[in-house]
Tab-separated table of C-alpha atoms in Angstrom:
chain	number	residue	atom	x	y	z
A	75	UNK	CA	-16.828	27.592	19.043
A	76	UNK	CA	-13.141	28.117	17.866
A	77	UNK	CA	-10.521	29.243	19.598
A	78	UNK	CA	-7.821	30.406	17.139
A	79	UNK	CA	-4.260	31.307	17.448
A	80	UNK	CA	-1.502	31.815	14.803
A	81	UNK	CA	2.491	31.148	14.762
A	82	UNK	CA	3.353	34.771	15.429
A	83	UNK	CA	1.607	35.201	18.607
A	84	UNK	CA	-2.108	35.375	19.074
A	85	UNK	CA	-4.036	38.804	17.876
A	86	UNK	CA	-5.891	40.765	20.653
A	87	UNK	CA	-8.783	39.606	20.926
A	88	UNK	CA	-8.582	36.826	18.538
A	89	UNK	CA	-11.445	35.266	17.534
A	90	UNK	CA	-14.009	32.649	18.748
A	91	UNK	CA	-15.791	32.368	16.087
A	92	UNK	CA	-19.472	31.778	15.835
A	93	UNK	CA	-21.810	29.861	12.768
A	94	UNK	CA	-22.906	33.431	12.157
A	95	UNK	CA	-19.913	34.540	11.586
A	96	UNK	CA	-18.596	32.218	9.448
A	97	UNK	CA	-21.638	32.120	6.993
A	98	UNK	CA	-21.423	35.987	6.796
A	99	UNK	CA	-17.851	35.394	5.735
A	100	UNK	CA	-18.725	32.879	3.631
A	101	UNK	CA	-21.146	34.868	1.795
A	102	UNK	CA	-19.087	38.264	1.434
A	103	UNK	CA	-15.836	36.307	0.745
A	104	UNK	CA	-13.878	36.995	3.777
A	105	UNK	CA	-11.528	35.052	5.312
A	106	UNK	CA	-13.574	33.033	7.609
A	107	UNK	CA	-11.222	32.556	10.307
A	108	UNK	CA	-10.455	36.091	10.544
A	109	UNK	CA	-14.084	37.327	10.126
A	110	UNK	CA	-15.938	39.670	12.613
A	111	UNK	CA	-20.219	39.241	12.632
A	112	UNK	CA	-19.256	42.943	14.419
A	113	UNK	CA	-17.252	44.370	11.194
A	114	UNK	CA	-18.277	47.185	9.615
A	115	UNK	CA	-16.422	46.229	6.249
A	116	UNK	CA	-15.762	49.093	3.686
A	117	UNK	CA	-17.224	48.048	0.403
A	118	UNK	CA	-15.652	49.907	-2.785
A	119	UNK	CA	-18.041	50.157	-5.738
A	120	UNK	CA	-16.533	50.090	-9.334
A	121	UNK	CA	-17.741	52.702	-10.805
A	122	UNK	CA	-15.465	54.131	-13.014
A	123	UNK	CA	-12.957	50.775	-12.536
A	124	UNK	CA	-12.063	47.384	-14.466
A	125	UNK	CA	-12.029	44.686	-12.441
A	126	UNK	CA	-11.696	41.023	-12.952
A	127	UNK	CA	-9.771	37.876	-12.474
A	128	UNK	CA	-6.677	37.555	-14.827
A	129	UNK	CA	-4.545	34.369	-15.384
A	130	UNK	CA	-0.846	34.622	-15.296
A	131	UNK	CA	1.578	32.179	-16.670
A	132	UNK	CA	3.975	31.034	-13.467
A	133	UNK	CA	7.078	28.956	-14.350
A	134	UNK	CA	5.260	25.398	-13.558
A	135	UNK	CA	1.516	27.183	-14.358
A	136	UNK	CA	-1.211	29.498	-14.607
A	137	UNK	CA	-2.088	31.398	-11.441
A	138	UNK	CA	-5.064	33.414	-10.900
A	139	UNK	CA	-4.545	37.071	-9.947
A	140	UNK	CA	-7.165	39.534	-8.952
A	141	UNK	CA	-7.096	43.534	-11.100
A	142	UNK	CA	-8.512	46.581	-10.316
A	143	UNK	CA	-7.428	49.357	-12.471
A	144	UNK	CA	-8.928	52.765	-13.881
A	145	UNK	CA	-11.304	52.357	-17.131
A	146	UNK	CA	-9.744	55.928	-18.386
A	147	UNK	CA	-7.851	55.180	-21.532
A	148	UNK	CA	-4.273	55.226	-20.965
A	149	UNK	CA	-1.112	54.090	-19.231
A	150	UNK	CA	-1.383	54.744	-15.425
A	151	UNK	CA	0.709	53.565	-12.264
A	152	UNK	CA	0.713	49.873	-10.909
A	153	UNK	CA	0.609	48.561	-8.230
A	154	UNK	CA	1.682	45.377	-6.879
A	155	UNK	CA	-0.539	43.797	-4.117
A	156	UNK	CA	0.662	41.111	-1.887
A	157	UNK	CA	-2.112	39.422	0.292
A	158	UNK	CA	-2.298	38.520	4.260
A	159	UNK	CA	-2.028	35.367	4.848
A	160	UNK	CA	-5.694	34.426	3.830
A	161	UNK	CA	-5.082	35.193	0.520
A	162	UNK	CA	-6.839	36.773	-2.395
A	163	UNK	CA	-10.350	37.114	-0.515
A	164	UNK	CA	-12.590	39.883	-0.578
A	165	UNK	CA	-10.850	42.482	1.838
A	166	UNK	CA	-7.975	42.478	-0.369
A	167	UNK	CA	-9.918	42.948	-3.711
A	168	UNK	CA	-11.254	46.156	-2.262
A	169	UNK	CA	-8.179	47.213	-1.372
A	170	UNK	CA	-7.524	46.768	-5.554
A	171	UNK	CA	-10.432	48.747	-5.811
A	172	UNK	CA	-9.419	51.343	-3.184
A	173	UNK	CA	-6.045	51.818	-5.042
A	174	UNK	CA	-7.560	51.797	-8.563
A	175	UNK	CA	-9.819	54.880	-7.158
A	176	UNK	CA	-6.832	57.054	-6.753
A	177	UNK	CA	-5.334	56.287	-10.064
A	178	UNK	CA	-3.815	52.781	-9.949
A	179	UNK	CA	-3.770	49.534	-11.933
A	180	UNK	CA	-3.617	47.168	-9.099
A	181	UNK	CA	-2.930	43.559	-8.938
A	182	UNK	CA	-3.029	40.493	-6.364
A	183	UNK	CA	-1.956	37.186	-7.302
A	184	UNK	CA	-3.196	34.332	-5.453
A	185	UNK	CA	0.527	33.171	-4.311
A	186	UNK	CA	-1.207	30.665	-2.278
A	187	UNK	CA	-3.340	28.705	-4.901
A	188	UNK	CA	-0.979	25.349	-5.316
A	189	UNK	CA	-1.343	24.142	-1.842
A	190	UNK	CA	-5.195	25.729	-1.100
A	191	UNK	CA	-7.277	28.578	-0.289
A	192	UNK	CA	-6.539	29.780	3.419
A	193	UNK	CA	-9.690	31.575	2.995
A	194	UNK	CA	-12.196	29.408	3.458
A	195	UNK	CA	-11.219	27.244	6.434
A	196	UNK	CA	-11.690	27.994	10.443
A	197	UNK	CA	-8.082	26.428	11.464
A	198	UNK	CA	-5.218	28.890	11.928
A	199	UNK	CA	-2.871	25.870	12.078
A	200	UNK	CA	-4.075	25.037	8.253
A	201	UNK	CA	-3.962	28.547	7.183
A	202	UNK	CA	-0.325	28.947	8.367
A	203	UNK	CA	0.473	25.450	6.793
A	204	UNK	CA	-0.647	26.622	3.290
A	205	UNK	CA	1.139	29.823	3.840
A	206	UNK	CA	4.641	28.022	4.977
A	207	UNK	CA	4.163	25.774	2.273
A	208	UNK	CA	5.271	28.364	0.022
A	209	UNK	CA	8.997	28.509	-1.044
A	210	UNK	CA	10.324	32.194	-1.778
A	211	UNK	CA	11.897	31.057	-4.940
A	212	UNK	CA	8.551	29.984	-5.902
A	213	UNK	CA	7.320	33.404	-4.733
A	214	UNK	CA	9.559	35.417	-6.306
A	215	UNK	CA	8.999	33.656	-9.499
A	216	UNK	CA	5.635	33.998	-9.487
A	217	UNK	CA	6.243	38.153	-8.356
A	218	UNK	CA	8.615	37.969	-11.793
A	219	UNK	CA	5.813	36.484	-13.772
A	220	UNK	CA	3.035	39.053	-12.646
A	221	UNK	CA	5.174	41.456	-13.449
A	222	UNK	CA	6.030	40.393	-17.254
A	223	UNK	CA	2.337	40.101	-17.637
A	224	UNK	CA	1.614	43.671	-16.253
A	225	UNK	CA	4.726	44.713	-18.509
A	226	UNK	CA	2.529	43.167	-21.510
A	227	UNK	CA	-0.738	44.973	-20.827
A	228	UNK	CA	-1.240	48.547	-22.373
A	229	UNK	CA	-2.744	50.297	-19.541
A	230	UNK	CA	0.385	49.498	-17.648
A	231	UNK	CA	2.791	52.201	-16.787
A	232	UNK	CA	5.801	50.034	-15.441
A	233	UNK	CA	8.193	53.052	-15.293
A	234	UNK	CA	5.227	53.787	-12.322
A	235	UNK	CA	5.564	51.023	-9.980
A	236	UNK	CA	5.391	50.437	-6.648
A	237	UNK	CA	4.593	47.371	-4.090
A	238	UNK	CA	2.551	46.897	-0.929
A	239	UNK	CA	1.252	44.216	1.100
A	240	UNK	CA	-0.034	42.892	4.872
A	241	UNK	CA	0.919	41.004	7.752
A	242	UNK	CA	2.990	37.888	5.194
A	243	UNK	CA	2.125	40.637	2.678
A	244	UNK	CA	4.186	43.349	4.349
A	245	UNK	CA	7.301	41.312	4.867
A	246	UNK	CA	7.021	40.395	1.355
A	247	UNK	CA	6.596	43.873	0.111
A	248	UNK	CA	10.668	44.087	1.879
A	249	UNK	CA	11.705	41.187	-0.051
A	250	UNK	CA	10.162	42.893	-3.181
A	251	UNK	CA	12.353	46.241	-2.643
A	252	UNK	CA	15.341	44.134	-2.207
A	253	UNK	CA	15.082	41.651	-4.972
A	254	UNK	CA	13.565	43.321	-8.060
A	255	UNK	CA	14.601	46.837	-9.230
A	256	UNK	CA	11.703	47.310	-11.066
A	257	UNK	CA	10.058	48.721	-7.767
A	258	UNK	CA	10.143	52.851	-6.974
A	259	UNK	CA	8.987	52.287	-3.795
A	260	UNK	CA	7.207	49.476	-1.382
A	261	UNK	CA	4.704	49.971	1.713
A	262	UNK	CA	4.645	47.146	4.004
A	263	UNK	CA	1.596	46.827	6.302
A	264	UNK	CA	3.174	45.028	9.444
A	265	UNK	CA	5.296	42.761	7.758
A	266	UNK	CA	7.155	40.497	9.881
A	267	UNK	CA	10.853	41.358	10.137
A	268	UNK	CA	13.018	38.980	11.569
A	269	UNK	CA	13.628	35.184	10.967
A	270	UNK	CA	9.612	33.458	11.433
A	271	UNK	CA	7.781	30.843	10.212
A	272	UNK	CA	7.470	31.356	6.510
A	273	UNK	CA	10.812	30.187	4.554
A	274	UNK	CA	12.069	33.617	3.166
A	275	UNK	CA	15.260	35.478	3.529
A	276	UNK	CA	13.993	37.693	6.605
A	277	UNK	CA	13.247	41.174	5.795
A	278	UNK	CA	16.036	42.144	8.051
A	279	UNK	CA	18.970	40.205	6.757
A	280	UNK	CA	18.321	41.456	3.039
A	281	UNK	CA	18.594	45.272	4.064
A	282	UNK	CA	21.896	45.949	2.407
A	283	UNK	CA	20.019	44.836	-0.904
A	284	UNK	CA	17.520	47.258	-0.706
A	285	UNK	CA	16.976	48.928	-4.215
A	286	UNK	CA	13.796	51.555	-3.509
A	287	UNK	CA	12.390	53.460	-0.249
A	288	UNK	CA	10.286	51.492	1.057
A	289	UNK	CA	7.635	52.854	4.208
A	290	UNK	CA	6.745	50.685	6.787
A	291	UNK	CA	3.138	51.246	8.771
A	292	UNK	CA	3.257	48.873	12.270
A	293	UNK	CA	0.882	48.529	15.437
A	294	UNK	CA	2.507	49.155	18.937
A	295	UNK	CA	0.069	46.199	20.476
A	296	UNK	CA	1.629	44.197	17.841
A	297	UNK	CA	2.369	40.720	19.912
A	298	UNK	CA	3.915	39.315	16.836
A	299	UNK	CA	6.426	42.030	15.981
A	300	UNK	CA	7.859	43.606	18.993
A	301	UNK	CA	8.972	47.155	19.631
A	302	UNK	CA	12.900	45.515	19.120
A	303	UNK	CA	12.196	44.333	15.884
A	304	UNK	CA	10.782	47.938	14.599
A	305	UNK	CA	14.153	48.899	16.214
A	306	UNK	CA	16.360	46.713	14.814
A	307	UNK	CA	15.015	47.867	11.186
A	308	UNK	CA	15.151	51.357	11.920
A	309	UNK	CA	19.102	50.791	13.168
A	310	UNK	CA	19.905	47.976	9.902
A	311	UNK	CA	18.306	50.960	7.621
A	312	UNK	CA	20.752	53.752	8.971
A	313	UNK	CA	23.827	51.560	8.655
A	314	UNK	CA	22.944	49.930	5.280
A	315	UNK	CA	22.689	54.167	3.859
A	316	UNK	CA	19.518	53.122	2.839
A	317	UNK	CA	16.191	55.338	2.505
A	318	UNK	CA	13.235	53.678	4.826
A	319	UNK	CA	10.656	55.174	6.869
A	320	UNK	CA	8.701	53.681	9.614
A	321	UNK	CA	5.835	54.800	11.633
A	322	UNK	CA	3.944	52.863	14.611
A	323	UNK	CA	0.687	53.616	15.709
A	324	UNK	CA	1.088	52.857	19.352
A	325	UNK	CA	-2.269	51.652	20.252
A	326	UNK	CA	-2.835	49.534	16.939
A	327	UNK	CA	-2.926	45.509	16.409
A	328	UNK	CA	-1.732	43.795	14.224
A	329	UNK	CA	-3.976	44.011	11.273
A	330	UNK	CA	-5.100	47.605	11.963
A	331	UNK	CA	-6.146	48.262	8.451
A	332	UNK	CA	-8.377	45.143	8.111
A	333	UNK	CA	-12.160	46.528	8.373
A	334	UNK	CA	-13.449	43.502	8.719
A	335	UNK	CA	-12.235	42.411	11.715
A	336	UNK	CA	-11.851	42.930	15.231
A	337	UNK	CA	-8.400	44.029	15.130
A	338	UNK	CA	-9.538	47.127	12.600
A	339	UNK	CA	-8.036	50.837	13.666
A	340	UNK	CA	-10.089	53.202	11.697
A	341	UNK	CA	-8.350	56.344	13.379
A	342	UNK	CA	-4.868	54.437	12.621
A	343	UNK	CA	-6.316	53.376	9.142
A	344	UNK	CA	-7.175	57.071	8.167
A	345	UNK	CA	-3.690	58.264	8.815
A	346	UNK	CA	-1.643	55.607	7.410
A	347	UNK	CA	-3.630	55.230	3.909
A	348	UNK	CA	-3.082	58.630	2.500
A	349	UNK	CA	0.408	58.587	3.649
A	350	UNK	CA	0.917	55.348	1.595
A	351	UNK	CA	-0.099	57.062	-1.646
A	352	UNK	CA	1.875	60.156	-0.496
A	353	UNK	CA	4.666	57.884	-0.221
A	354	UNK	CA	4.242	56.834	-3.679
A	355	UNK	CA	3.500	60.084	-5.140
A	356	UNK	CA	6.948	61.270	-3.254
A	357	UNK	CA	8.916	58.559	-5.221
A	358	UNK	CA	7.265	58.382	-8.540
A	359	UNK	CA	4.602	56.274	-8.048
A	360	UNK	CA	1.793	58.389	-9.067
């Protein structure tokens, strides 16, 4: 049995994980050391979708990158998918899925793949050292590179273009709003906010950069992002001028979204989703 904890603060109810639950993550490509035998994970068929794995030329190489995207003929909306902190697994390519559904070409790059696959292993401590091993330069160049290769595709309509992501995800999705002015409009899934452990200009200190709206969805039994934190965003927002909305779901986790595992919300999740892709729609994402 494995007793896991993680360098924000230790989920509720985090997980001791079982040989049954690891070879049913194994086997449906979920992050293993995340992974609930209990889940009841949403699986989005492709019917009507393109999906596949893509390769996209980084500065130093070519990194893998997960699409989902409409098979109507046409140019349609994109959006730009930053992972949790295990990476491109399966929870996150249905979430491509879910967003190609309701009109979107989607895409995940694995952001992660020079230093390993935080997917696959049981250890928080070597999921978070992957994930820290990752320089925000070498982030946003890879962000800039995914972008000239959705800017390339035909199907692409990058006038359309918005940015979400979880947990690491989320705070990147802030970075994204205040870096590149390509983005209409960012949603972060409980993204941390202040200085952490991943080497990034915290979401907090870049406010005053901010170039698009950006929404942010948070749990209130959030150990690793406290109530001050929310606060302190809310306040840097009003001062900076700038247009953000946030909105915490008082009895959620951290996670709340992920359906497969124990940290899932489905109430919270069923609120917060279609106000994402309202929030898109509202800033011409759609």
């Amino acid at each position: 049995m494995v007793t896991l904890t993680r360098a924000e603060g230790t989920w509720t109810g985090d997980l001791d994980l079982t040989r049954r639950s690891i070879a049913l993550a194994l086997a449906g490509g979920y992050a293993v050391a995340a992974y609930s035998a209990d889940a009841e994970t949403i699986t989005t068929d492709t019917a009507g979708l393109v999906t596949e794995t893509v390769e996209i030329q980084a500065a130093d190489r070519k990194i893998p990158g997960f699409l989902a995207r409409p098979a109507a003929k046409g140019k349609h909306p994109v959006i730009f998918v930053n992972s949790e902190v295990f990476g491109v697994h399966e929870w996150v390519k249905d979430i491509c899925r879910r967003l190609a559904k309701a009109g979107y070409v989607a895409l995940a790059p694995d952001l992660f793949v020079r230093t390993g696959d935080p997917s696959k292993t049981t250890d928080m401590t070597v999921v978070m050292n992957i994930v820290k091993a990752q320089p925000e330069a070498q982030v946003l160049g890879d962000t800039t590179a995914s972008l000239k290769y959705l800017a390339a595709q035909p199907y692409a309509d990058m006038k359309r273009l918005g940015t979400t992501g979880f947990c690491w995800g989320g705070g990147a999705v802030w970075r994204d709003c205040e870096t590149f002015p390509e983005f209409k409009a960012g949603v972060a899934w409980y993204g941390p906010l202040k200085a952490g452990p991943y080497p990034r200009v915290p979401p907090l200190d870049g406010v005053k950069d901010l170039k698009c709206p950006v929404l942010g969805l948070y749990g209130g039994q959030d150990k690793g992002i406290p109530a001050a934190d929310i606060e302190a965003m809310r306040a840097a927002l009003k001062a900076a001028g700038k247009d953000g909305e946030i909105i915490v779901y008082p009895d959620s986790q951290h996670g709340f979204l992920a359906d497969y595992r124990t940290s899932y919300d489905p109430k919270a999740s069923a609120d917060a989703w279609p106000k994402m892709l309202a929030f898109f729609k509202k800033h011409g994402v759609a």
